[in-house]
Each structure stands twice: as structure tokens, then as C-alpha cells.
mmCIF file of C-alpha atoms in Angstrom:
data_model
loop_
_atom_site.group_PDB
_atom_site.id
_atom_site.type_symbol
_atom_site.label_atom_id
_atom_site.label_comp_id
_atom_site.label_asym_id
_atom_site.label_seq_id
_atom_site.Cartn_x
_atom_site.Cartn_y
_atom_site.Cartn_z
ATOM 1 C CA MET A 1 97.811 99.488 119.219
ATOM 2 C CA LYS A 2 98.736 100.020 115.610
ATOM 3 C CA ALA A 3 96.797 102.629 113.676
ATOM 4 C CA CYS A 4 94.649 101.524 110.762
ATOM 5 C CA SER A 5 93.795 103.407 107.628
ATOM 6 C CA ARG A 6 90.615 102.898 105.697
ATOM 7 C CA ALA A 7 92.354 103.650 102.407
ATOM 8 C CA TYR A 8 93.238 100.654 100.271
ATOM 9 C CA LEU A 9 95.942 100.860 97.627
ATOM 10 C CA ALA A 10 95.067 97.931 95.368
ATOM 11 C CA ALA A 11 96.626 97.205 92.029
ATOM 12 C CA GLY A 12 93.933 99.178 90.292
ATOM 13 C CA ALA A 13 94.265 102.178 92.602
ATOM 14 C CA MET A 14 97.916 103.138 92.385
ATOM 15 C CA LEU A 15 98.487 106.837 91.776
ATOM 16 C CA LEU A 16 99.479 107.768 88.263
ATOM 17 C CA VAL A 17 102.811 109.426 87.632
ATOM 18 C CA SER A 18 102.559 112.671 85.721
ATOM 19 C CA ALA A 19 104.778 112.933 82.691
ATOM 20 C CA SER A 20 105.561 116.635 82.972
ATOM 21 C CA PHE A 21 109.180 116.928 81.982
ATOM 22 C CA GLY A 22 109.886 120.591 81.188
ATOM 23 C CA ILE A 23 111.345 119.767 77.766
ATOM 24 C CA SER A 24 113.428 122.533 76.180
ATOM 25 C CA PRO A 25 115.242 121.806 72.911
ATOM 26 C CA VAL A 26 118.714 123.304 72.535
ATOM 27 C CA ALA A 27 120.387 123.156 69.121
ATOM 28 C CA SER A 28 124.108 122.730 68.613
ATOM 29 C CA ALA A 29 125.575 125.317 66.241
ATOM 30 C CA HIS A 30 128.739 123.451 65.318
ATOM 31 C CA ASP A 31 127.363 120.093 64.223
ATOM 32 C CA LYS A 32 125.069 119.818 61.200
ATOM 33 C CA VAL A 33 124.745 116.030 61.500
ATOM 34 C CA SER A 34 123.847 115.680 65.167
ATOM 35 C CA THR A 35 121.818 118.104 67.232
ATOM 36 C CA VAL A 36 121.485 118.120 71.014
ATOM 37 C CA MET A 37 118.162 118.454 72.771
ATOM 38 C CA GLU A 38 117.761 118.365 76.517
ATOM 39 C CA VAL A 39 114.800 116.523 77.992
ATOM 40 C CA GLY A 40 114.291 116.807 81.734
ATOM 41 C CA GLY A 41 118.021 117.077 82.333
ATOM 42 C CA THR A 42 118.959 114.310 79.877
ATOM 43 C CA LYS A 43 120.880 115.393 76.789
ATOM 44 C CA LEU A 44 119.878 113.551 73.647
ATOM 45 C CA ALA A 45 121.646 113.449 70.283
ATOM 46 C CA VAL A 46 119.166 113.683 67.422
ATOM 47 C CA SER A 47 119.277 114.709 63.778
ATOM 48 C CA PRO A 48 118.049 118.150 62.744
ATOM 49 C CA GLN A 49 115.047 116.527 61.100
ATOM 50 C CA GLU A 50 114.217 114.633 64.298
ATOM 51 C CA LEU A 51 114.669 117.790 66.341
ATOM 52 C CA ARG A 52 112.237 119.765 64.189
ATOM 53 C CA ALA A 53 109.533 117.089 64.437
ATOM 54 C CA LEU A 54 110.040 116.522 68.151
ATOM 55 C CA SER A 55 110.084 120.251 68.897
ATOM 56 C CA ALA A 56 106.812 120.713 67.070
ATOM 57 C CA LEU A 57 105.325 117.831 69.028
ATOM 58 C CA GLY A 58 106.669 119.216 72.298
ATOM 59 C CA ASN A 59 104.996 122.543 71.695
ATOM 60 C CA LEU A 60 101.649 120.750 71.430
ATOM 61 C CA ALA A 61 102.093 118.020 74.042
ATOM 62 C CA ARG A 62 100.535 119.900 76.941
ATOM 63 C CA GLY A 63 97.714 121.374 74.911
ATOM 64 C CA THR A 64 94.244 120.141 74.080
ATOM 65 C CA GLN A 65 94.330 120.340 70.299
ATOM 66 C CA SER A 66 94.044 116.625 69.611
ATOM 67 C CA ALA A 67 93.984 116.877 65.832
ATOM 68 C CA ARG A 68 97.177 118.926 65.718
ATOM 69 C CA GLN A 69 98.773 116.619 68.263
ATOM 70 C CA ASP A 70 97.927 113.579 66.138
ATOM 71 C CA ARG A 71 99.507 115.155 63.055
ATOM 72 C CA ALA A 72 102.607 116.073 65.019
ATOM 73 C CA LEU A 73 102.748 112.569 66.488
ATOM 74 C CA ALA A 74 102.566 111.033 63.030
ATOM 75 C CA ASP A 75 105.354 113.316 61.760
ATOM 76 C CA ALA A 76 107.574 112.535 64.761
ATOM 77 C CA ARG A 77 106.980 108.777 64.527
ATOM 78 C CA ARG A 78 107.878 108.850 60.856
ATOM 79 C CA VAL A 79 111.288 110.479 61.368
ATOM 80 C CA ALA A 80 112.304 109.329 64.870
ATOM 81 C CA ASN A 81 114.755 106.571 63.989
ATOM 82 C CA SER A 82 117.613 107.025 66.445
ATOM 83 C CA ARG A 83 117.600 105.625 69.960
ATOM 84 C CA ASP A 84 117.612 109.111 71.497
ATOM 85 C CA ALA A 85 114.806 110.386 69.288
ATOM 86 C CA ARG A 86 112.613 107.382 70.084
ATOM 87 C CA PHE A 87 113.247 108.017 73.781
ATOM 88 C CA ALA A 88 112.147 111.658 73.465
ATOM 89 C CA LEU A 89 109.130 110.611 71.417
ATOM 90 C CA ALA A 90 108.111 108.128 74.143
ATOM 91 C CA LEU A 91 108.254 110.892 76.743
ATOM 92 C CA TYR A 92 105.947 113.070 74.633
ATOM 93 C CA GLU A 93 103.600 110.137 73.976
ATOM 94 C CA LEU A 94 103.403 109.435 77.697
ATOM 95 C CA GLU A 95 102.593 113.094 78.370
ATOM 96 C CA ILE A 96 99.825 113.128 75.763
ATOM 97 C CA GLY A 97 98.538 109.700 76.762
ATOM 98 C CA ASN A 98 98.278 110.786 80.413
ATOM 99 C CA ARG A 99 96.346 113.899 79.485
ATOM 100 C CA ARG A 100 93.991 111.941 77.256
ATOM 101 C CA GLY A 101 93.646 108.933 79.534
ATOM 102 C CA ASP A 102 94.712 106.783 76.587
ATOM 103 C CA ASP A 103 96.055 103.548 78.076
ATOM 104 C CA ALA A 104 97.143 102.145 74.715
ATOM 105 C CA MET A 105 99.340 105.173 74.027
ATOM 106 C CA ARG A 106 100.655 105.218 77.568
ATOM 107 C CA ALA A 107 101.429 101.487 77.527
ATOM 108 C CA ALA A 108 103.433 101.733 74.296
ATOM 109 C CA ALA A 109 105.351 104.743 75.580
ATOM 110 C CA LEU A 110 106.074 103.113 78.918
ATOM 111 C CA ASP A 111 107.281 99.901 77.264
ATOM 112 C CA MET A 112 109.806 102.013 75.355
ATOM 113 C CA LEU A 113 110.895 103.949 78.428
ATOM 114 C CA ILE A 114 111.208 100.839 80.621
ATOM 115 C CA ALA A 115 113.405 99.135 78.023
ATOM 116 C CA SER A 116 115.539 102.206 77.317
ATOM 117 C CA PRO A 117 118.972 102.561 78.967
ATOM 118 C CA LEU A 118 118.355 106.321 78.895
ATOM 119 C CA THR A 119 115.655 106.086 81.563
ATOM 120 C CA ARG A 120 116.971 107.310 84.863
ATOM 121 C CA PRO A 121 116.863 104.771 87.724
ATOM 122 C CA GLU A 122 114.780 107.064 89.904
ATOM 123 C CA ARG A 123 112.096 107.188 87.185
ATOM 124 C CA LEU A 124 112.105 103.493 86.344
ATOM 125 C CA ALA A 125 110.137 102.512 89.450
ATOM 126 C CA GLY A 126 107.336 104.926 88.569
ATOM 127 C CA HIS A 127 107.187 103.667 84.985
ATOM 128 C CA LEU A 128 106.986 100.058 86.164
ATOM 129 C CA ALA A 129 104.241 100.915 88.645
ATOM 130 C CA VAL A 130 102.008 102.659 86.112
ATOM 131 C CA ARG A 131 102.616 100.146 83.316
ATOM 132 C CA GLY A 132 101.755 97.323 85.695
ATOM 133 C CA GLN A 133 98.574 99.110 86.649
ATOM 134 C CA ILE A 134 97.540 99.411 83.003
ATOM 135 C CA ALA A 135 98.187 95.704 82.451
ATOM 136 C CA TYR A 136 96.280 94.747 85.591
ATOM 137 C CA ARG A 137 93.246 96.797 84.601
ATOM 138 C CA ALA A 138 93.299 95.145 81.189
ATOM 139 C CA GLY A 139 93.337 91.685 82.775
ATOM 140 C CA ASP A 140 96.856 90.980 81.500
ATOM 141 C CA PHE A 141 98.001 89.499 84.778
ATOM 142 C CA ASP A 142 101.159 87.875 83.445
ATOM 143 C CA THR A 143 102.461 91.234 82.231
ATOM 144 C CA ALA A 144 101.405 92.922 85.462
ATOM 145 C CA ALA A 145 103.158 90.216 87.478
ATOM 146 C CA ALA A 146 106.375 90.646 85.502
ATOM 147 C CA LEU A 147 106.338 94.428 85.836
ATOM 148 C CA TRP A 148 105.353 94.599 89.472
ATOM 149 C CA GLY A 149 107.680 91.712 90.283
ATOM 150 C CA ARG A 150 110.541 93.747 88.869
ATOM 151 C CA LEU A 151 109.322 96.763 90.826
ATOM 152 C CA ALA A 152 109.290 94.729 94.041
ATOM 153 C CA GLU A 153 112.879 93.676 93.358
ATOM 154 C CA LEU A 154 113.887 97.312 92.869
ATOM 155 C CA THR A 155 112.025 98.474 95.973
ATOM 156 C CA PRO A 156 111.847 95.426 98.287
ATOM 157 C CA ASN A 157 110.737 97.499 101.282
ATOM 158 C CA ASP A 158 107.975 99.387 99.463
ATOM 159 C CA PRO A 159 104.727 98.125 101.053
ATOM 160 C CA ASP A 160 102.512 99.436 98.253
ATOM 161 C CA ALA A 161 104.546 97.627 95.608
ATOM 162 C CA LEU A 162 104.221 94.395 97.601
ATOM 163 C CA ALA A 163 100.480 94.877 98.114
ATOM 164 C CA ASN A 164 99.892 95.506 94.423
ATOM 165 C CA LEU A 165 101.915 92.456 93.448
ATOM 166 C CA ALA A 166 99.801 90.481 95.916
ATOM 167 C CA GLN A 167 96.695 91.399 93.922
ATOM 168 C CA VAL A 168 98.254 89.950 90.787
ATOM 169 C CA ARG A 169 99.205 86.733 92.538
ATOM 170 C CA LEU A 170 95.633 86.378 93.772
ATOM 171 C CA ALA A 171 94.270 87.044 90.292
ATOM 172 C CA GLN A 172 96.573 84.270 89.063
ATOM 173 C CA LYS A 173 95.099 81.925 91.724
ATOM 174 C CA ASP A 174 98.387 81.889 93.656
ATOM 175 C CA THR A 175 96.735 82.070 97.079
ATOM 176 C CA ALA A 176 99.842 81.291 99.121
ATOM 177 C CA GLY A 177 101.878 83.828 97.168
ATOM 178 C CA GLY A 178 99.245 86.516 97.630
ATOM 179 C CA MET A 179 99.003 85.825 101.359
ATOM 180 C CA ASP A 180 102.768 86.010 101.772
ATOM 181 C CA LEU A 181 103.029 89.274 99.873
ATOM 182 C CA LEU A 182 100.216 90.865 101.888
ATOM 183 C CA ALA A 183 101.932 89.818 105.113
ATOM 184 C CA ARG A 184 105.183 91.332 103.842
ATOM 185 C CA ALA A 185 103.378 94.528 102.833
ATOM 186 C CA ILE A 186 101.845 94.843 106.297
ATOM 187 C CA ALA A 187 105.213 94.217 107.958
ATOM 188 C CA ALA A 188 106.903 96.774 105.688
ATOM 189 C CA ARG A 189 104.343 99.463 106.482
ATOM 190 C CA THR A 190 104.616 98.732 110.175
ATOM 191 C CA ALA A 191 108.411 98.922 110.042
ATOM 192 C CA LEU A 192 108.141 102.330 108.388
ATOM 193 C CA GLY A 193 105.810 103.548 111.117
ATOM 194 C CA GLN A 194 102.968 103.994 108.624
ATOM 195 C CA SER A 195 99.330 103.083 109.161
ATOM 196 C CA VAL A 196 98.285 99.884 107.422
ATOM 197 C CA PRO A 197 95.084 99.977 105.341
ATOM 198 C CA GLU A 198 92.411 98.044 107.187
ATOM 199 C CA ASP A 199 91.428 96.236 104.004
ATOM 200 C CA TRP A 200 94.872 94.635 103.794
ATOM 201 C CA TYR A 201 94.176 92.830 107.073
ATOM 202 C CA ARG A 202 90.655 91.936 106.024
ATOM 203 C CA GLN A 203 91.669 90.664 102.623
ATOM 204 C CA ARG A 204 94.404 88.501 104.105
ATOM 205 C CA LEU A 205 91.857 86.880 106.422
ATOM 206 C CA SER A 206 89.334 86.468 103.617
ATOM 207 C CA ILE A 207 91.892 84.695 101.449
ATOM 208 C CA ALA A 208 92.707 82.295 104.272
ATOM 209 C CA GLN A 209 89.029 81.587 104.828
ATOM 210 C CA GLN A 210 88.372 80.864 101.158
ATOM 211 C CA GLY A 211 91.404 78.599 100.879
ATOM 212 C CA HIS A 212 90.892 77.101 104.353
ATOM 213 C CA LEU A 213 94.478 77.997 105.251
ATOM 214 C CA VAL A 214 94.371 77.400 108.987
ATOM 215 C CA GLU A 215 97.713 78.700 110.271
ATOM 216 C CA PRO A 216 97.841 81.803 108.024
ATOM 217 C CA GLY A 217 94.184 82.425 108.832
ATOM 218 C CA VAL A 218 94.764 82.291 112.573
ATOM 219 C CA ASP A 219 97.640 84.755 112.194
ATOM 220 C CA ALA A 220 95.445 87.011 110.053
ATOM 221 C CA ALA A 221 92.561 86.929 112.547
ATOM 222 C CA ARG A 222 94.872 87.836 115.403
ATOM 223 C CA ALA A 223 96.506 90.619 113.378
ATOM 224 C CA LEU A 224 93.147 92.117 112.341
ATOM 225 C CA VAL A 225 91.787 92.615 115.858
ATOM 226 C CA ALA A 226 95.154 93.709 117.218
ATOM 227 C CA ALA A 227 95.507 96.443 114.591
ATOM 228 C CA CYS A 228 91.891 97.439 113.910
ATOM 229 C CA PRO A 229 89.707 96.397 116.870
ATOM 230 C CA THR A 230 86.340 97.594 115.597
ATOM 231 C CA PRO A 231 83.220 95.577 116.449
ATOM 232 C CA GLU A 232 82.855 94.543 112.820
ATOM 233 C CA ASN A 233 86.448 93.309 112.669
ATOM 234 C CA TRP A 234 86.002 91.389 115.921
ATOM 235 C CA ARG A 235 82.948 89.767 114.409
ATOM 236 C CA ILE A 236 84.765 88.848 111.197
ATOM 237 C CA ALA A 237 87.861 87.565 112.997
ATOM 238 C CA LEU A 238 86.050 85.361 115.518
ATOM 239 C CA VAL A 239 83.567 83.892 113.029
ATOM 240 C CA VAL A 240 86.326 83.024 110.550
ATOM 241 C CA TYR A 241 88.525 81.709 113.351
ATOM 242 C CA ARG A 242 85.745 79.383 114.530
ATOM 243 C CA GLN A 243 85.370 78.059 110.990
ATOM 244 C CA LEU A 244 89.102 77.566 110.437
ATOM 245 C CA VAL A 245 89.823 75.669 113.642
ATOM 246 C CA ALA A 246 86.537 73.719 113.412
ATOM 247 C CA ALA A 247 85.786 74.505 117.045
ATOM 248 C CA GLU A 248 83.668 71.970 118.883
ATOM 249 C CA GLY A 249 83.003 70.823 122.424
ATOM 250 C CA ALA A 250 84.627 72.841 125.206
ATOM 251 C CA LEU A 251 86.550 74.996 122.739
ATOM 252 C CA GLU A 252 83.372 76.022 120.940
ATOM 253 C CA VAL A 253 81.752 76.919 124.257
ATOM 254 C CA ASP A 254 84.685 79.096 125.274
ATOM 255 C CA LEU A 255 84.880 80.731 121.866
ATOM 256 C CA PHE A 256 81.172 81.565 122.072
ATOM 257 C CA ARG A 257 81.768 83.066 125.505
ATOM 258 C CA LEU A 258 84.418 85.350 124.089
ATOM 259 C CA THR A 259 82.211 86.295 121.126
ATOM 260 C CA ARG A 260 79.318 87.129 123.441
ATOM 261 C CA HIS A 261 81.487 89.123 125.843
ATOM 262 C CA VAL A 262 82.938 91.169 122.966
ATOM 263 C CA GLY A 263 79.359 91.923 121.934
ATOM 264 C CA VAL A 264 79.393 90.427 118.457
ATOM 265 C CA LEU A 265 77.060 87.484 118.908
ATOM 266 C CA ARG A 266 74.472 88.591 116.370
ATOM 267 C CA GLN A 267 72.476 85.681 114.961
ATOM 268 C CA ALA A 268 69.596 83.702 116.438
ATOM 269 C CA ALA A 269 71.311 80.440 115.477
ATOM 270 C CA GLU A 270 74.389 81.460 117.465
ATOM 271 C CA TYR A 271 72.384 82.135 120.617
ATOM 272 C CA GLN A 272 70.513 78.862 120.186
ATOM 273 C CA ARG A 273 73.672 76.816 119.668
ATOM 274 C CA MET A 274 75.508 78.475 122.533
ATOM 275 C CA ALA A 275 72.615 77.745 124.889
ATOM 276 C CA GLN A 276 72.490 74.107 123.793
ATOM 277 C CA LEU A 277 76.250 73.686 124.211
ATOM 278 C CA LEU A 278 76.182 75.232 127.661
ATOM 279 C CA LYS A 279 73.307 72.997 128.699
ATOM 280 C CA GLU A 280 75.214 69.914 127.492
ATOM 281 C CA ALA A 281 78.359 71.143 129.279
ATOM 282 C CA GLY A 282 76.507 71.313 132.574
ATOM 283 C CA GLU A 283 76.019 75.071 132.603
ATOM 284 C CA PRO A 284 72.211 75.419 132.292
ATOM 285 C CA ARG A 285 72.001 78.669 134.247
ATOM 286 C CA GLU A 286 74.493 80.323 131.933
ATOM 287 C CA ALA A 287 72.503 78.888 129.030
ATOM 288 C CA LYS A 288 69.358 80.513 130.446
ATOM 289 C CA ALA A 289 71.145 83.883 130.625
ATOM 290 C CA VAL A 290 72.229 83.514 127.002
ATOM 291 C CA LEU A 291 68.644 82.803 125.909
ATOM 292 C CA ALA A 292 67.370 85.773 127.908
ATOM 293 C CA GLU A 293 69.871 88.031 126.181
ATOM 294 C CA GLY A 294 68.828 86.737 122.787
ATOM 295 C CA LYS A 295 65.183 87.470 123.593
ATOM 296 C CA GLN A 296 66.049 90.920 124.938
ATOM 297 C CA ARG A 297 67.836 91.723 121.682
ATOM 298 C CA GLU A 298 64.754 90.477 119.798
ATOM 299 C CA LEU A 299 66.789 87.807 118.033
ATOM 300 C CA LEU A 300 64.893 84.960 119.706
ATOM 301 C CA ASP A 301 61.162 84.294 119.977
ATOM 302 C CA SER A 302 60.339 81.999 122.881
ATOM 303 C CA THR A 303 57.074 80.936 121.241
ATOM 304 C CA THR A 304 58.615 79.472 118.087
ATOM 305 C CA SER A 305 60.822 76.477 117.326
ATOM 306 C CA PRO A 306 63.567 75.686 118.023
ATOM 307 C CA THR A 307 63.904 78.382 120.703
ATOM 308 C CA ARG A 308 60.796 77.120 122.530
ATOM 309 C CA GLU A 309 62.222 73.602 122.801
ATOM 310 C CA ILE A 310 65.701 74.814 123.826
ATOM 311 C CA ILE A 311 64.202 76.905 126.632
ATOM 312 C CA ALA A 312 62.295 73.852 127.886
ATOM 313 C CA GLU A 313 65.445 71.691 127.787
ATOM 314 C CA VAL A 314 67.419 74.308 129.716
ATOM 315 C CA GLU A 315 64.707 74.633 132.370
ATOM 316 C CA ARG A 316 64.631 70.864 132.841
ATOM 317 C CA ALA A 317 68.426 70.796 133.177
ATOM 318 C CA ILE A 318 68.310 73.498 135.868
ATOM 319 C CA GLY A 319 65.891 71.294 137.811
ATOM 320 C CA ARG A 320 68.264 68.319 137.708
ATOM 321 C CA PRO A 321 71.156 68.877 140.151
ATOM 322 C CA GLY A 322 74.362 66.914 140.218
ATOM 323 C CA ILE A 323 75.490 67.346 136.602
ATOM 324 C CA VAL A 324 79.287 67.164 136.417
ATOM 325 C CA ARG A 325 80.946 70.029 134.548
ATOM 326 C CA PRO A 326 83.552 68.801 132.055
ATOM 327 C CA GLU A 327 87.134 69.862 132.536
ATOM 328 C CA PRO A 328 88.793 72.009 129.862
ATOM 329 C CA PRO A 329 91.061 70.001 127.546
ATOM 330 C CA SER A 330 94.432 71.534 128.479
ATOM 331 C CA ALA A 331 96.355 73.728 130.888
ATOM 332 C CA ALA A 332 95.807 76.669 128.558
ATOM 333 C CA GLY A 333 92.110 75.845 128.496
ATOM 334 C CA ALA A 334 92.005 75.828 132.278
ATOM 335 C CA ALA A 335 93.721 79.223 132.310
ATOM 336 C CA VAL A 336 91.139 80.637 129.897
ATOM 337 C CA ARG A 337 88.296 79.277 132.021
ATOM 338 C CA LEU A 338 89.885 80.770 135.140
ATOM 339 C CA GLY A 339 90.295 84.112 133.424
ATOM 340 C CA PHE A 340 86.650 84.092 132.349
ATOM 341 C CA THR A 341 85.527 83.309 135.921
ATOM 342 C CA ARG A 342 87.736 86.046 137.372
ATOM 343 C CA LEU A 343 86.450 88.550 134.827
ATOM 344 C CA ASN A 344 82.828 87.747 135.683
ATOM 345 C CA ALA A 345 83.701 88.301 139.329
ATOM 346 C CA GLY A 346 85.048 91.762 138.542
ATOM 347 C CA GLN A 347 88.677 90.741 139.113
ATOM 348 C CA ARG A 348 90.174 92.238 135.984
ATOM 349 C CA SER A 349 93.879 92.070 136.862
ATOM 350 C CA GLU A 350 93.560 88.430 137.963
ATOM 351 C CA ALA A 351 91.682 87.658 134.743
ATOM 352 C CA GLU A 352 94.403 89.268 132.639
ATOM 353 C CA ALA A 353 97.067 87.239 134.441
ATOM 354 C CA ALA A 354 95.195 84.007 133.691
ATOM 355 C CA PHE A 355 94.654 84.919 130.041
ATOM 356 C CA ARG A 356 98.348 85.761 129.711
ATOM 357 C CA VAL A 357 99.263 82.289 130.990
ATOM 358 C CA ALA A 358 97.121 80.800 128.226
ATOM 359 C CA ALA A 359 98.442 83.153 125.561
ATOM 360 C CA ASP A 360 102.062 82.361 126.449
ATOM 361 C CA ASP A 361 101.533 78.590 126.441
ATOM 362 C CA GLN A 362 103.376 77.394 123.325
ATOM 363 C CA ALA A 363 101.551 74.075 123.526
ATOM 364 C CA GLY A 364 98.205 75.741 124.147
ATOM 365 C CA GLY A 365 96.921 75.470 120.584
ATOM 366 C CA PRO A 366 93.571 77.238 120.067
ATOM 367 C CA TYR A 367 93.384 78.122 123.761
ATOM 368 C CA ALA A 368 96.568 80.148 123.381
ATOM 369 C CA ASP A 369 94.708 82.032 120.639
ATOM 370 C CA LEU A 370 91.759 82.573 122.972
ATOM 371 C CA GLY A 371 94.140 83.914 125.603
ATOM 372 C CA PHE A 372 95.522 86.334 123.017
ATOM 373 C CA PHE A 373 92.039 87.419 121.936
ATOM 374 C CA TRP A 374 90.938 88.044 125.523
ATOM 375 C CA LEU A 375 94.049 90.105 126.288
ATOM 376 C CA THR A 376 93.589 92.082 123.074
ATOM 377 C CA TRP A 377 89.978 92.837 123.960
ATOM 378 C CA LEU A 378 90.824 93.883 127.510
ATOM 379 C CA GLY A 379 93.705 96.052 126.302
ATOM 380 C CA ARG A 380 91.712 97.918 123.660
#
């Protein structure tokens, strides 16, 4: 069973990258036209005038004297004309913007750093991540998509980059794109041996439900309970699955049986419908047991409609022998029914073998899914 994490790294929750660079200006004694300053290991050629302004700004960058910082910023912006000086200025602006929480300053600085050939490759990914976050928070999804798309190209196996890009695609109403990216993010985390945030699985299923994407939704439902088999996730997965496959007839009966056995049948209407379906399928005694459970859980009141009428119908059906039970619609369906019967008889290993037959049936359709769900529940 894969481990799940409750933490969710969405586009608006990516960690910020601190701009602490350890800047130490070093002047060249032999050149009066060009002066060298070293910024975080990068040597930059600036004029003496640029060096003076940038040095003054650097001395204030990590402080809290906003007024003095603003004056130093204005002086540095006025004289920073060379490529190298503008790069150093952007680093200082990012430092100050981070400390102030000023997204406008940070965005402008990051745009400069992302475009600059002086930015080291190992720092580019962090700049793209944070700049994309700022754009996403501002509702500028096109910019966020461009930035995080570039980040995903640079780090194709980074699950967090893929998950954040998925949020942008969803914000842009690209449901299929968002679903694909979330699936890739989950696969990337799994490949790295890292726990996958539970919300990634849930969101993927929710997207499929909203867009009525049947095949992706079935995959998402199966993945959710396999990775994070909590009662709430079983409830979500089975309810959404029933909606997506439009279960009816024998399939709906068997899906209700699974839902009840897992312990996530929770609504009066579900107990009522399951009892009615069982009665119509020639299983009135099982229907009676379902109604009794609903009453025991105080979800059903036998004195009110429609429960009162359903109870009467079930009792009449029990008194009429000779009702033929319908056959399940497929070999996989028969295997699921057999597994359910064996499980009720206390024959767990035989039940698992029958469910595995259904789960492995490539032509089994929804009953192959039911086989998978049963095996997942039994193997929890």
C-alpha cells in the first residue's frame, strides 16, 4: 500500500526561495573604467559609479529601514545601465521584495533574472517556480502557465512542478490537461518513493466527476482507495464511481453490496434504494437485512414514507416463494457474485480467488473494477 500525505502543494502553496546571496563587492585596482564585484560567486563588471550605488544598496538590503532602502533603490536604478549592474540590482530587489512580501518588486526582479544569461542554471528553476506562483496568485494564468510550463520542461520528473502546472491548466478550463498532469505528478512521486499528497488523488477524481470523464474517473477512483484507503475516501470513490458508470440493474445491486460491506452506506435514500433493488432482484431476505441495518443506524424510520411502504413490499415478497434470481451479466459478474457469497460464508481465501478472477478479466468492464475494489478492501 502506498503511503499518503495530507499535505497538498498547490500552485499557491509552493515554498518561496530566499534571496540571500552573501554579496561582497571587490574593487579592481588596475581598471578605472570597469570594476569587478562578486555576487554569490558570479563576477560582474560594473562601472565605479554603479559599484558605489549597488554597494550602498547591498548594505541596506537585509535591513528593515525601508525609507533608506527606497532611496538606495532609486539611486541604484538611476545609474545601473550595464547588463551586469542590472543583474546585481535585480538580486538586491528580490532580496528586499522577499523581506517585504512585495510581489510587484519580486515579480519585476524575477523577470530580469529569468531573462538574464547571467542566471545560473541551478537557480533558474527556483526563479521560475516563485515567479509562476506570483502570477498564479494574481490570476494571471497565462503567465503562470508559461513559467511553470518552462519549469516542467527543465525538471520533467519533478512531481511538484507538474502538480502546480496542473492547477494552472485547470484554472484555464483545460480539464484533460490538468488530469494528465496530476496523473504524471502522482506517477513521478511514486517513482521517487515519496508519499503522494492525498488531495492530489481526490482532486483528480473530483475533476473527472465534474467533467464526467468516465475512464479517467474510474482510474482515479481505483487509485484513491489503493493509495489512501480511509473510510471517507472509500465513500467518495464508490459514490463517484457509481455516478460515472451510471450503474443500474445487477451492477447497481452489486455495487451497493460492496458499499455496504465497506461500511460507507450512509444515507437513508441509499438504504431504501438498495432494499428495493434487492427485492426486485429476488433477494427479499437480504433486502430485509438492509432495512434492519438502516433502522439500527437510525437512518430509517419504519413509520414514515417511503420506508414504511418498502418494508411492506419486502415482507410481501418474502411470503411469495418461487421468484427466480437473475443471473449476473457476465463471467466477471458471476465471479464477483461468487466472491460475495464465499465472503458471507466466512471463506475469505476462496472469496479473494473469485474476486481476482473478476479483476483480471480484461473484458469484465465494471465488474473487473468491482473485483479490484473488493481485493483492495480485503488487502487493506
